[in-house]
mmCIF file of C-alpha atoms in Angstrom:
data_model
loop_
_atom_site.group_PDB
_atom_site.id
_atom_site.type_symbol
_atom_site.label_atom_id
_atom_site.label_comp_id
_atom_site.label_asym_id
_atom_site.label_seq_id
_atom_site.Cartn_x
_atom_site.Cartn_y
_atom_site.Cartn_z
ATOM 1 C CA MET A 123 9.110 83.087 26.329
ATOM 2 C CA THR A 124 10.198 80.092 24.534
ATOM 3 C CA ARG A 125 7.683 77.854 22.870
ATOM 4 C CA ASP A 126 8.234 75.240 25.309
ATOM 5 C CA LEU A 127 7.786 77.637 27.898
ATOM 6 C CA GLN A 128 4.836 78.977 26.761
ATOM 7 C CA LEU A 129 3.050 75.220 26.022
ATOM 8 C CA SER A 130 4.119 74.549 29.809
ATOM 9 C CA VAL A 131 1.996 78.010 30.997
ATOM 10 C CA LYS A 132 -0.820 76.823 28.702
ATOM 11 C CA GLU A 133 -0.745 73.241 30.218
ATOM 12 C CA LEU A 134 -1.574 74.852 33.591
ATOM 13 C CA ASN A 135 -4.362 76.902 32.449
ATOM 14 C CA LEU A 136 -2.847 80.087 33.833
ATOM 15 C CA SER A 137 -4.789 83.093 32.936
ATOM 16 C CA VAL A 138 -1.787 85.672 33.534
ATOM 17 C CA ARG A 139 -2.585 89.428 32.927
ATOM 18 C CA GLU A 140 -0.795 91.234 30.302
ATOM 19 C CA ALA A 141 0.886 93.361 32.890
ATOM 20 C CA THR A 142 1.941 90.378 34.630
ATOM 21 C CA SER A 143 5.628 89.122 33.578
ATOM 22 C CA ILE A 144 6.507 85.246 34.377
ATOM 23 C CA PHE A 145 9.633 86.755 35.903
ATOM 24 C CA GLU A 146 6.978 87.986 38.772
ATOM 25 C CA LEU A 147 5.368 84.354 39.288
ATOM 26 C CA PRO A 148 5.192 83.051 42.729
ATOM 27 C CA GLU A 149 8.323 80.643 43.518
ATOM 28 C CA GLU A 150 6.170 77.548 43.500
ATOM 29 C CA LEU A 151 4.090 78.505 40.375
ATOM 30 C CA LEU A 152 7.457 79.164 38.682
ATOM 31 C CA LYS A 153 8.816 75.570 39.529
ATOM 32 C CA GLU A 154 5.925 73.966 38.519
ATOM 33 C CA ILE A 155 6.210 75.597 35.211
ATOM 34 C CA LEU A 156 9.809 75.116 34.858
ATOM 35 C CA SER A 157 9.475 71.193 35.898
ATOM 36 C CA ARG A 158 7.458 70.394 32.740
ATOM 37 C CA LEU A 159 10.126 71.606 30.303
ATOM 38 C CA PRO A 160 12.533 69.346 28.741
ATOM 39 C CA ALA A 161 15.992 69.172 30.091
ATOM 40 C CA ARG A 162 17.370 70.998 26.925
ATOM 41 C CA SER A 163 14.927 73.897 27.302
ATOM 42 C CA LEU A 164 15.894 74.463 30.898
ATOM 43 C CA LEU A 165 19.395 74.805 30.060
ATOM 44 C CA SER A 166 18.327 77.867 27.715
ATOM 45 C CA CYS A 167 16.401 78.801 30.539
ATOM 46 C CA ARG A 168 19.195 79.104 32.859
ATOM 47 C CA CYS A 169 20.562 82.014 30.618
ATOM 48 C CA VAL A 170 17.540 83.895 30.651
ATOM 49 C CA CYS A 171 18.201 85.645 34.185
ATOM 50 C CA LYS A 172 19.263 84.692 37.610
ATOM 51 C CA ARG A 173 16.219 83.788 38.881
ATOM 52 C CA PHE A 174 15.763 81.147 36.326
ATOM 53 C CA ASN A 175 19.610 80.009 36.703
ATOM 54 C CA ILE A 176 18.862 79.657 40.694
ATOM 55 C CA VAL A 177 15.586 77.684 40.449
ATOM 56 C CA THR A 178 16.966 75.223 37.710
ATOM 57 C CA ARG A 179 20.067 74.419 39.767
ATOM 58 C CA ASN A 180 18.279 73.671 43.037
ATOM 59 C CA SER A 181 18.656 70.071 44.139
ATOM 60 C CA ASN A 182 15.188 69.738 44.978
ATOM 61 C CA PHE A 183 14.096 70.966 41.538
ATOM 62 C CA ILE A 184 16.621 68.701 39.862
ATOM 63 C CA ALA A 185 14.844 65.738 41.567
ATOM 64 C CA SER A 186 11.386 66.815 40.950
ATOM 65 C CA HIS A 187 12.372 67.028 37.020
ATOM 66 C CA VAL A 188 14.054 63.821 36.892
ATOM 67 C CA LYS A 189 11.097 61.926 38.636
ATOM 68 C CA ARG A 190 8.719 63.867 35.910
ATOM 69 C CA ALA A 191 10.912 63.023 33.038
ATOM 70 C CA SER A 192 11.007 59.358 34.087
ATOM 71 C CA THR A 193 7.256 58.696 34.186
ATOM 72 C CA LEU A 194 6.646 60.356 30.540
ATOM 73 C CA ASN A 195 7.058 58.080 27.657
ATOM 74 C CA THR A 196 7.404 61.047 25.272
ATOM 75 C CA THR A 197 11.074 61.957 27.204
ATOM 76 C CA LYS A 198 12.177 58.308 27.001
ATOM 77 C CA PHE A 199 15.074 57.336 24.509
ATOM 78 C CA CYS A 200 17.052 53.874 23.600
ATOM 79 C CA SER A 201 20.524 55.111 24.060
ATOM 80 C CA ALA A 202 22.683 52.768 21.628
ATOM 81 C CA PHE A 203 26.579 52.890 21.322
ATOM 82 C CA ILE A 204 27.720 51.822 17.719
ATOM 83 C CA PHE A 205 31.154 51.250 16.272
ATOM 84 C CA GLY A 206 31.589 53.477 13.177
ATOM 85 C CA SER A 207 34.136 51.097 11.330
ATOM 86 C CA ASP A 208 34.307 53.789 8.593
ATOM 87 C CA LEU A 209 35.642 56.635 10.659
ATOM 88 C CA ILE A 210 38.939 57.525 11.060
ATOM 89 C CA GLY A 211 40.707 55.490 14.279
ATOM 90 C CA GLY A 212 37.421 53.298 14.552
ATOM 91 C CA LEU A 213 35.674 55.858 17.106
ATOM 92 C CA TYR A 214 32.399 54.980 18.827
ATOM 93 C CA GLU A 215 29.218 56.833 18.147
ATOM 94 C CA HIS A 216 26.554 57.635 20.538
ATOM 95 C CA ILE A 217 23.324 57.812 19.026
ATOM 96 C CA LEU A 218 19.649 58.409 20.632
ATOM 97 C CA LEU A 219 16.835 56.313 19.279
ATOM 98 C CA LYS A 220 13.077 57.398 19.632
ATOM 99 C CA ASN A 221 10.122 55.301 18.684
ATOM 100 C CA THR A 222 7.232 57.806 17.484
ATOM 101 C CA ASN A 223 4.534 57.098 14.821
ATOM 102 C CA ASP A 224 5.753 53.548 14.382
ATOM 103 C CA SER A 225 8.937 54.844 12.929
ATOM 104 C CA VAL A 226 12.259 54.849 14.561
ATOM 105 C CA THR A 227 13.921 58.028 14.375
ATOM 106 C CA PHE A 228 17.440 59.059 15.926
ATOM 107 C CA SER A 229 19.741 61.864 16.742
ATOM 108 C CA TYR A 230 23.670 62.013 17.567
ATOM 109 C CA VAL A 231 24.990 62.879 21.098
ATOM 110 C CA ARG A 232 27.807 65.254 21.213
ATOM 111 C CA PRO A 233 30.083 63.521 23.799
ATOM 112 C CA SER A 234 30.749 65.710 26.989
ATOM 113 C CA ASN A 235 33.965 63.863 27.089
ATOM 114 C CA PRO A 236 35.769 62.908 23.804
ATOM 115 C CA VAL A 237 36.933 59.497 24.290
ATOM 116 C CA SER A 238 39.527 58.067 21.737
ATOM 117 C CA CYS A 239 40.173 54.992 23.912
ATOM 118 C CA ASN A 240 37.975 51.925 24.746
ATOM 119 C CA ILE A 241 34.873 52.471 26.518
ATOM 120 C CA SER A 242 32.386 49.975 27.836
ATOM 121 C CA ILE A 243 29.251 51.218 29.235
ATOM 122 C CA VAL A 244 28.163 49.753 32.685
ATOM 123 C CA GLY A 245 24.754 51.397 33.032
ATOM 124 C CA CYS A 246 22.586 54.480 32.817
ATOM 125 C CA CYS A 247 20.169 55.810 35.466
ATOM 126 C CA ASN A 248 18.154 59.195 35.825
ATOM 127 C CA GLY A 249 20.298 60.660 32.653
ATOM 128 C CA LEU A 250 23.583 59.777 34.185
ATOM 129 C CA PHE A 251 25.765 57.391 32.085
ATOM 130 C CA CYS A 252 28.430 54.943 33.517
ATOM 131 C CA ALA A 253 31.351 53.815 31.626
ATOM 132 C CA GLU A 254 34.525 51.956 32.358
ATOM 133 C CA VAL A 255 37.106 53.664 30.314
ATOM 134 C CA GLU A 256 40.529 51.983 29.095
ATOM 135 C CA SER A 257 43.722 54.450 28.964
ATOM 136 C CA PRO A 258 47.045 53.934 28.727
ATOM 137 C CA CYS A 259 47.525 57.250 30.337
ATOM 138 C CA VAL A 260 45.789 56.135 33.528
ATOM 139 C CA GLU A 261 47.385 54.284 36.144
ATOM 140 C CA ASN A 262 46.134 50.310 36.162
ATOM 141 C CA GLY A 263 44.975 51.019 32.644
ATOM 142 C CA SER A 264 41.543 52.246 33.185
ATOM 143 C CA HIS A 265 39.183 53.889 35.486
ATOM 144 C CA PHE A 266 35.187 55.041 35.442
ATOM 145 C CA LEU A 267 33.401 57.903 34.066
ATOM 146 C CA ILE A 268 30.239 59.123 34.992
ATOM 147 C CA TRP A 269 28.622 61.981 32.852
ATOM 148 C CA ASN A 270 25.448 63.651 31.695
ATOM 149 C CA PRO A 271 25.504 64.368 27.828
ATOM 150 C CA ILE A 272 22.801 66.917 28.299
ATOM 151 C CA THR A 273 24.784 69.095 31.026
ATOM 152 C CA ARG A 274 28.039 67.973 29.837
ATOM 153 C CA GLU A 275 29.077 67.373 33.590
ATOM 154 C CA ASN A 276 31.296 64.100 34.245
ATOM 155 C CA LEU A 277 33.004 62.598 36.967
ATOM 156 C CA PHE A 278 35.939 60.583 36.836
ATOM 157 C CA VAL A 279 36.143 57.620 39.769
ATOM 158 C CA GLN A 280 39.474 55.739 40.367
ATOM 159 C CA LYS A 281 39.226 52.037 40.821
ATOM 160 C CA PRO A 282 39.804 50.818 44.733
ATOM 161 C CA VAL A 283 43.279 50.996 46.038
ATOM 162 C CA ASN A 284 43.819 46.957 46.344
ATOM 163 C CA SER A 285 42.602 46.968 42.401
ATOM 164 C CA SER A 286 46.173 47.263 41.351
ATOM 165 C CA ARG A 287 46.381 43.528 41.336
ATOM 166 C CA ASN A 288 44.238 43.593 38.233
ATOM 167 C CA PRO A 289 41.023 41.247 39.458
ATOM 168 C CA TYR A 290 38.580 38.965 37.105
ATOM 169 C CA ILE A 291 35.625 40.970 36.523
ATOM 170 C CA ILE A 292 32.708 39.093 37.173
ATOM 171 C CA ALA A 293 30.188 41.863 36.639
ATOM 172 C CA LEU A 294 29.326 45.646 36.934
ATOM 173 C CA ALA A 295 26.294 47.661 37.930
ATOM 174 C CA PHE A 296 25.307 51.319 38.218
ATOM 175 C CA GLY A 297 21.811 52.448 40.023
ATOM 176 C CA PHE A 298 20.236 54.842 42.488
ATOM 177 C CA SER A 299 19.780 53.862 45.985
ATOM 178 C CA HIS A 300 16.655 55.582 47.624
ATOM 179 C CA LYS A 301 18.549 54.837 50.751
ATOM 180 C CA ILE A 302 21.386 56.925 50.660
ATOM 181 C CA ASN A 303 19.976 59.527 48.079
ATOM 182 C CA GLY A 304 22.572 58.597 45.627
ATOM 183 C CA TYR A 305 24.144 56.720 43.123
ATOM 184 C CA LYS A 306 26.097 53.241 43.231
ATOM 185 C CA LEU A 307 28.629 52.045 41.402
ATOM 186 C CA VAL A 308 28.923 48.076 41.645
ATOM 187 C CA ARG A 309 31.807 45.813 41.008
ATOM 188 C CA ILE A 310 31.859 41.987 41.394
ATOM 189 C CA VAL A 311 35.487 40.714 40.929
ATOM 190 C CA SER A 312 37.777 38.065 41.911
ATOM 191 C CA TYR A 313 41.563 38.787 42.923
ATOM 192 C CA PRO A 314 43.984 36.279 42.550
ATOM 193 C CA LYS A 315 44.941 34.349 45.909
ATOM 194 C CA LEU A 316 47.111 31.758 46.394
ATOM 195 C CA GLY A 317 45.404 28.124 46.329
ATOM 196 C CA LYS A 318 41.715 29.315 45.934
ATOM 197 C CA SER A 319 39.248 31.510 44.191
ATOM 198 C CA SER A 320 37.108 34.246 45.987
ATOM 199 C CA VAL A 321 34.598 36.731 45.130
ATOM 200 C CA THR A 322 34.699 40.489 46.183
ATOM 201 C CA VAL A 323 31.974 43.106 45.745
ATOM 202 C CA GLU A 324 33.183 46.711 45.869
ATOM 203 C CA VAL A 325 30.763 49.744 45.949
ATOM 204 C CA TYR A 326 31.272 53.088 45.067
ATOM 205 C CA LYS A 327 28.805 55.956 46.474
ATOM 206 C CA VAL A 328 28.787 59.393 44.571
ATOM 207 C CA THR A 329 27.591 61.059 47.649
ATOM 208 C CA THR A 330 30.710 60.273 49.729
ATOM 209 C CA GLY A 331 33.272 59.206 46.850
ATOM 210 C CA ASP A 332 34.227 56.312 48.809
ATOM 211 C CA TRP A 333 34.598 52.567 48.076
ATOM 212 C CA SER A 334 33.380 50.084 50.260
ATOM 213 C CA VAL A 335 34.786 46.279 50.047
ATOM 214 C CA PHE A 336 33.461 43.040 51.454
ATOM 215 C CA ASP A 337 34.147 39.372 50.366
ATOM 216 C CA VAL A 338 31.598 36.739 49.459
ATOM 217 C CA THR A 339 31.350 33.890 51.449
ATOM 218 C CA THR A 340 27.977 32.690 50.815
ATOM 219 C CA LEU A 341 24.673 33.178 48.715
ATOM 220 C CA PRO A 342 21.614 33.813 50.931
ATOM 221 C CA CYS A 343 18.433 32.462 49.197
ATOM 222 C CA HIS A 344 14.918 33.257 50.147
ATOM 223 C CA GLU A 345 13.666 29.771 48.871
ATOM 224 C CA PRO A 346 16.150 27.222 50.200
ATOM 225 C CA ASP A 347 13.731 23.964 49.761
ATOM 226 C CA GLN A 348 13.572 25.092 46.052
ATOM 227 C CA VAL A 349 17.496 25.252 45.399
ATOM 228 C CA PRO A 350 19.901 22.249 44.923
ATOM 229 C CA PRO A 351 22.468 22.568 48.035
ATOM 230 C CA CYS A 352 25.291 23.034 46.024
ATOM 231 C CA PHE A 353 24.036 26.144 44.627
ATOM 232 C CA ASN A 354 24.702 28.555 47.113
ATOM 233 C CA ASP A 355 28.526 28.443 46.599
ATOM 234 C CA PRO A 356 29.867 31.976 45.439
ATOM 235 C CA LEU A 357 32.142 30.404 42.882
ATOM 236 C CA ILE A 358 28.942 29.819 40.310
ATOM 237 C CA LEU A 359 29.731 33.813 40.098
ATOM 238 C CA PHE A 360 32.582 33.120 37.895
ATOM 239 C CA ASP A 361 29.891 31.906 35.120
ATOM 240 C CA ILE A 362 27.742 35.108 35.122
ATOM 241 C CA SER A 363 26.270 35.473 31.453
ATOM 242 C CA VAL A 364 26.715 39.790 31.284
ATOM 243 C CA PRO A 365 23.967 41.070 29.321
ATOM 244 C CA PHE A 366 24.296 43.896 27.069
ATOM 245 C CA PHE A 367 22.107 46.121 29.560
ATOM 246 C CA ILE A 368 21.313 45.459 32.797
ATOM 247 C CA ARG A 369 18.441 47.339 34.088
ATOM 248 C CA PRO A 370 17.180 47.042 37.825
ATOM 249 C CA LEU A 371 14.165 45.724 39.267
ATOM 250 C CA LYS A 372 13.027 46.303 42.652
ATOM 251 C CA GLN A 373 16.002 48.056 43.609
ATOM 252 C CA ALA A 374 18.284 44.815 42.521
ATOM 253 C CA PHE A 375 20.408 43.866 39.646
ATOM 254 C CA HIS A 376 19.813 40.285 38.236
ATOM 255 C CA TRP A 377 22.383 37.901 36.393
ATOM 256 C CA VAL A 378 22.165 34.670 34.859
ATOM 257 C CA THR A 379 24.589 32.166 35.730
ATOM 258 C CA ASP A 380 25.948 28.362 34.921
ATOM 259 C CA SER A 381 25.669 26.280 37.464
ATOM 260 C CA ALA A 382 26.082 22.409 38.160
ATOM 261 C CA GLY A 383 24.284 20.005 35.743
ATOM 262 C CA ILE A 384 21.239 17.957 37.182
ATOM 263 C CA GLU A 385 21.001 14.520 35.467
ATOM 264 C CA ASP A 386 22.984 15.512 32.600
ATOM 265 C CA ARG A 387 21.213 18.637 31.862
ATOM 266 C CA LEU A 388 22.528 21.969 31.885
ATOM 267 C CA SER A 389 21.413 24.198 34.910
ATOM 268 C CA LYS A 390 21.388 27.779 35.166
ATOM 269 C CA ALA A 391 20.202 30.350 37.856
ATOM 270 C CA VAL A 392 19.644 33.662 38.637
ATOM 271 C CA VAL A 393 21.487 35.626 41.290
ATOM 272 C CA SER A 394 20.886 39.165 42.309
ATOM 273 C CA PHE A 395 22.569 42.447 44.199
ATOM 274 C CA ASP A 396 20.494 44.421 46.577
ATOM 275 C CA ILE A 397 21.240 47.923 45.575
ATOM 276 C CA GLU A 398 19.895 49.114 49.117
ATOM 277 C CA GLU A 399 21.634 46.231 51.294
ATOM 278 C CA GLU A 400 24.806 45.823 49.137
ATOM 279 C CA GLN A 401 23.984 42.100 49.489
ATOM 280 C CA LEU A 402 24.592 39.333 46.956
ATOM 281 C CA ASN A 403 22.135 36.535 46.705
ATOM 282 C CA PHE A 404 20.746 33.388 45.261
ATOM 283 C CA PHE A 405 17.777 34.454 43.540
ATOM 284 C CA SER A 406 15.979 31.874 41.483
ATOM 285 C CA TRP A 407 16.991 28.315 40.352
ATOM 286 C CA LEU A 408 16.233 27.676 36.559
ATOM 287 C CA ASP A 409 14.857 23.959 36.332
ATOM 288 C CA PRO A 410 16.074 22.886 33.118
ATOM 289 C CA PHE A 411 13.123 20.109 33.159
ATOM 290 C CA LYS A 412 11.002 23.389 32.697
ATOM 291 C CA ILE A 413 13.103 25.684 30.964
ATOM 292 C CA PRO A 414 15.175 24.716 27.774
ATOM 293 C CA LEU A 415 18.794 26.183 28.331
ATOM 294 C CA GLU A 416 21.035 24.778 25.633
ATOM 295 C CA GLU A 417 21.824 28.192 24.319
ATOM 296 C CA PRO A 418 22.937 31.542 26.431
ATOM 297 C CA VAL A 419 20.071 33.076 28.093
ATOM 298 C CA VAL A 420 19.238 36.907 28.009
ATOM 299 C CA ILE A 421 17.546 38.378 31.336
ATOM 300 C CA ASP A 422 15.859 41.617 31.327
ATOM 301 C CA THR A 423 12.256 42.886 32.802
ATOM 302 C CA LEU A 424 9.100 42.782 30.869
ATOM 303 C CA ASN A 425 6.147 44.746 32.430
ATOM 304 C CA ASP A 426 7.741 45.164 35.643
ATOM 305 C CA SER A 427 8.559 41.532 35.879
ATOM 306 C CA LEU A 428 11.530 39.532 35.598
ATOM 307 C CA SER A 429 12.015 37.887 32.205
ATOM 308 C CA LEU A 430 14.071 35.686 30.263
ATOM 309 C CA ILE A 431 14.589 35.495 26.847
ATOM 310 C CA VAL A 432 15.590 31.717 25.855
ATOM 311 C CA PRO A 433 16.737 31.418 22.253
ATOM 312 C CA ARG A 434 16.527 28.046 20.277
ATOM 313 C CA THR A 435 18.897 28.224 17.442
ATOM 314 C CA SER A 436 19.341 25.820 14.381
ATOM 315 C CA PHE A 437 21.256 26.346 11.296
ATOM 316 C CA LEU A 438 19.227 28.135 8.949
ATOM 317 C CA ASN A 439 16.876 30.257 11.454
ATOM 318 C CA SER A 440 16.319 31.383 14.980
ATOM 319 C CA SER A 441 13.566 31.027 17.218
ATOM 320 C CA PHE A 442 13.171 31.784 21.042
ATOM 321 C CA ASP A 443 10.622 31.684 23.951
ATOM 322 C CA ILE A 444 9.931 34.686 26.610
ATOM 323 C CA TRP A 445 9.538 33.269 30.014
ATOM 324 C CA VAL A 446 8.325 35.833 32.914
ATOM 325 C CA MET A 447 8.330 35.328 36.662
ATOM 326 C CA ASP A 448 4.782 36.132 37.649
ATOM 327 C CA ASP A 449 5.353 36.194 41.200
ATOM 328 C CA TYR A 450 8.983 38.012 41.982
ATOM 329 C CA GLY A 451 10.987 35.884 43.913
ATOM 330 C CA LYS A 452 9.129 32.459 43.590
ATOM 331 C CA GLN A 453 10.736 29.991 41.334
ATOM 332 C CA VAL A 454 7.615 27.883 40.456
ATOM 333 C CA SER A 455 5.953 31.085 39.041
ATOM 334 C CA TRP A 456 8.280 31.026 35.894
ATOM 335 C CA THR A 457 5.702 31.058 32.695
ATOM 336 C CA ARG A 458 6.391 31.011 29.118
ATOM 337 C CA ARG A 459 4.718 34.044 27.716
ATOM 338 C CA PHE A 460 5.620 34.428 23.841
ATOM 339 C CA THR A 461 6.972 32.255 21.473
ATOM 340 C CA VAL A 462 8.666 33.428 18.475
ATOM 341 C CA GLU A 463 9.089 30.651 15.750
ATOM 342 C CA ARG A 464 11.162 30.500 12.453
ATOM 343 C CA PHE A 465 12.754 33.563 12.504
ATOM 344 C CA ASP A 466 14.612 33.773 9.183
ATOM 345 C CA GLY A 467 18.335 34.170 9.268
ATOM 346 C CA ILE A 468 20.641 33.916 12.454
ATOM 347 C CA ALA A 469 19.791 36.356 14.835
ATOM 348 C CA ARG A 470 19.622 36.874 18.498
ATOM 349 C CA PRO A 471 17.740 38.905 21.008
ATOM 350 C CA LEU A 472 19.457 41.307 23.466
ATOM 351 C CA GLY A 473 16.900 42.912 25.382
ATOM 352 C CA TYR A 474 13.872 45.018 25.625
ATOM 353 C CA TRP A 475 13.690 48.710 24.206
ATOM 354 C CA THR A 476 10.062 48.884 25.479
ATOM 355 C CA ASP A 477 7.851 46.323 26.664
ATOM 356 C CA ASP A 478 6.997 45.203 23.358
ATOM 357 C CA LEU A 479 9.721 45.986 21.054
ATOM 358 C CA LEU A 480 12.809 43.757 21.171
ATOM 359 C CA ILE A 481 16.358 44.852 20.129
ATOM 360 C CA MET A 482 17.911 42.156 17.774
ATOM 361 C CA THR A 483 21.497 41.778 16.208
ATOM 362 C CA THR A 484 22.172 39.484 13.378
ATOM 363 C CA TYR A 485 25.538 37.505 13.200
ATOM 364 C CA GLU A 486 27.341 40.791 11.698
ATOM 365 C CA ARG A 487 26.348 43.031 14.683
ATOM 366 C CA TYR A 488 23.849 45.008 12.912
ATOM 367 C CA PHE A 489 20.714 45.515 14.950
ATOM 368 C CA PHE A 490 17.013 45.770 14.120
ATOM 369 C CA PHE A 491 13.855 45.715 16.305
ATOM 370 C CA TYR A 492 10.941 42.884 16.612
ATOM 371 C CA ASN A 493 7.551 43.956 17.847
ATOM 372 C CA LEU A 494 6.323 41.238 20.052
ATOM 373 C CA LYS A 495 2.312 41.856 19.428
ATOM 374 C CA THR A 496 2.537 42.530 16.025
ATOM 375 C CA GLN A 497 5.248 40.197 14.930
ATOM 376 C CA GLU A 498 6.572 43.058 12.635
ATOM 377 C CA LEU A 499 10.349 43.985 12.021
ATOM 378 C CA LYS A 500 11.786 47.430 12.156
ATOM 379 C CA ASN A 501 15.191 48.079 10.289
ATOM 380 C CA SER A 502 17.837 50.293 12.295
ATOM 381 C CA PRO A 503 18.622 53.511 10.361
ATOM 382 C CA PHE A 504 22.209 52.532 10.888
ATOM 383 C CA LEU A 505 24.546 49.598 9.069
ATOM 384 C CA ARG A 506 27.042 49.541 11.614
ATOM 385 C CA CYS A 507 28.627 47.394 14.440
ATOM 386 C CA PHE A 508 26.424 47.548 17.237
ATOM 387 C CA THR A 509 28.210 47.617 20.915
ATOM 388 C CA THR A 510 25.472 48.142 23.603
ATOM 389 C CA PHE A 511 22.374 50.028 24.600
ATOM 390 C CA CYS A 512 20.344 51.114 27.755
ATOM 391 C CA ASP A 513 17.327 53.387 28.452
ATOM 392 C CA TYR A 514 18.122 56.949 28.677
ATOM 393 C CA VAL A 515 15.799 59.992 29.610
ATOM 394 C CA GLU A 516 17.188 63.540 29.107
ATOM 395 C CA THR A 517 17.576 65.332 32.890
ATOM 396 C CA LEU A 518 19.848 67.917 34.513
ATOM 397 C CA GLU A 519 20.746 65.296 36.913
ATOM 398 C CA THR A 520 24.199 66.175 38.561
ATOM 399 C CA VAL A 521 27.432 63.885 39.519
ATOM 400 C CA SER A 522 28.398 67.042 41.898
ATOM 401 C CA ARG A 523 28.493 65.794 45.529
ATOM 402 C CA GLU A 524 28.356 69.301 46.631
ATOM 403 C CA ILE A 525 25.264 69.891 44.784
ATOM 404 C CA ALA A 526 23.580 66.590 45.506
ATOM 405 C CA ASP A 527 22.977 67.257 49.049
ATOM 406 C CA ALA A 528 21.147 65.370 51.700
ATOM 407 C CA GLY A 529 17.659 67.326 51.240
ATOM 408 C CA ARG A 530 17.281 65.591 47.499
ATOM 409 C CA ALA A 531 15.657 62.674 46.876
ATOM 410 C CA VAL A 532 14.618 60.958 43.587
ATOM 411 C CA GLN A 533 11.650 58.708 44.072
#
């Protein structure tokens, strides 16, 4: 048995007689043992025997392993894409960062599909990456790629048929829908129309391989009394500020957008997209008299709450406030939780790696880490241009519609 397999058996306190082989264990017990192994070890197990191969490829087993891996901090990474300007052709590098024993370690990820053209990461969910890939060899110039770096399985997704009109891309997102038991790729776009602007939402379902398209005519709001009347106009979506990484909260994606000024003060708002209902909503108005909004605002999640990182930048140093929505969906519940003062040099926060650790970048786009609780800095092991980051966990999740059958469920 491999070391990981031996540890898994030991965790379950199994007293297996010497005459009993692990190959003879009952099915459920074998699944329990294998589900505790890292994804890379499970790949090796597939080569051990036919039985292991069948068990680890079962859709229900994969779902169970994804659920377990996603809840263990020991299996979570920060996946970063950096631009290696010293490489021939200036290629992107994919690295995994891990925070252990107060130190940041890293490893390279061998690409499952070497890409020498422009790649823009849309998101990452349950071990699957989604990216927009620009290529002169593809009709309309680009397509989407969903892939698992561990299994090296990938899926190319063509844009909707009507996208040949080269729309203006407002926002992109990728996540899992419990309702359909599958993944969704979301595009919020605007197609040029004579005399007026409009907003269209396009949703691709991996389980069916189909795009659904609908126009946005209004932005419903759960708290209409807390919102100025002009803010339900979908045209405010054109001023969405796209974050470096968007992670869903309560089965919804959230963005900050500029909106009409109030008494000569710049005003912003939060809009959301419900993954299950495929509905764009006006989520929350940000009161400029309460939250200073002079600089670009970063939206993220902190301790399972919606959070705003609000910079206050001067010529010589940077400082910022961290606001948290204590009661999800309640505009009045925005509360300032942290303040970082007199940060030497021009730097800006990009989002959270963990609940305490911020990823920050310098003016030259080199990145480092800042601990909110200890107020300590951690330098990055890289001195190259940072492009994007996302949460990542190694799994055996598949992009194959034949394997991802209706019996599978990721909780």
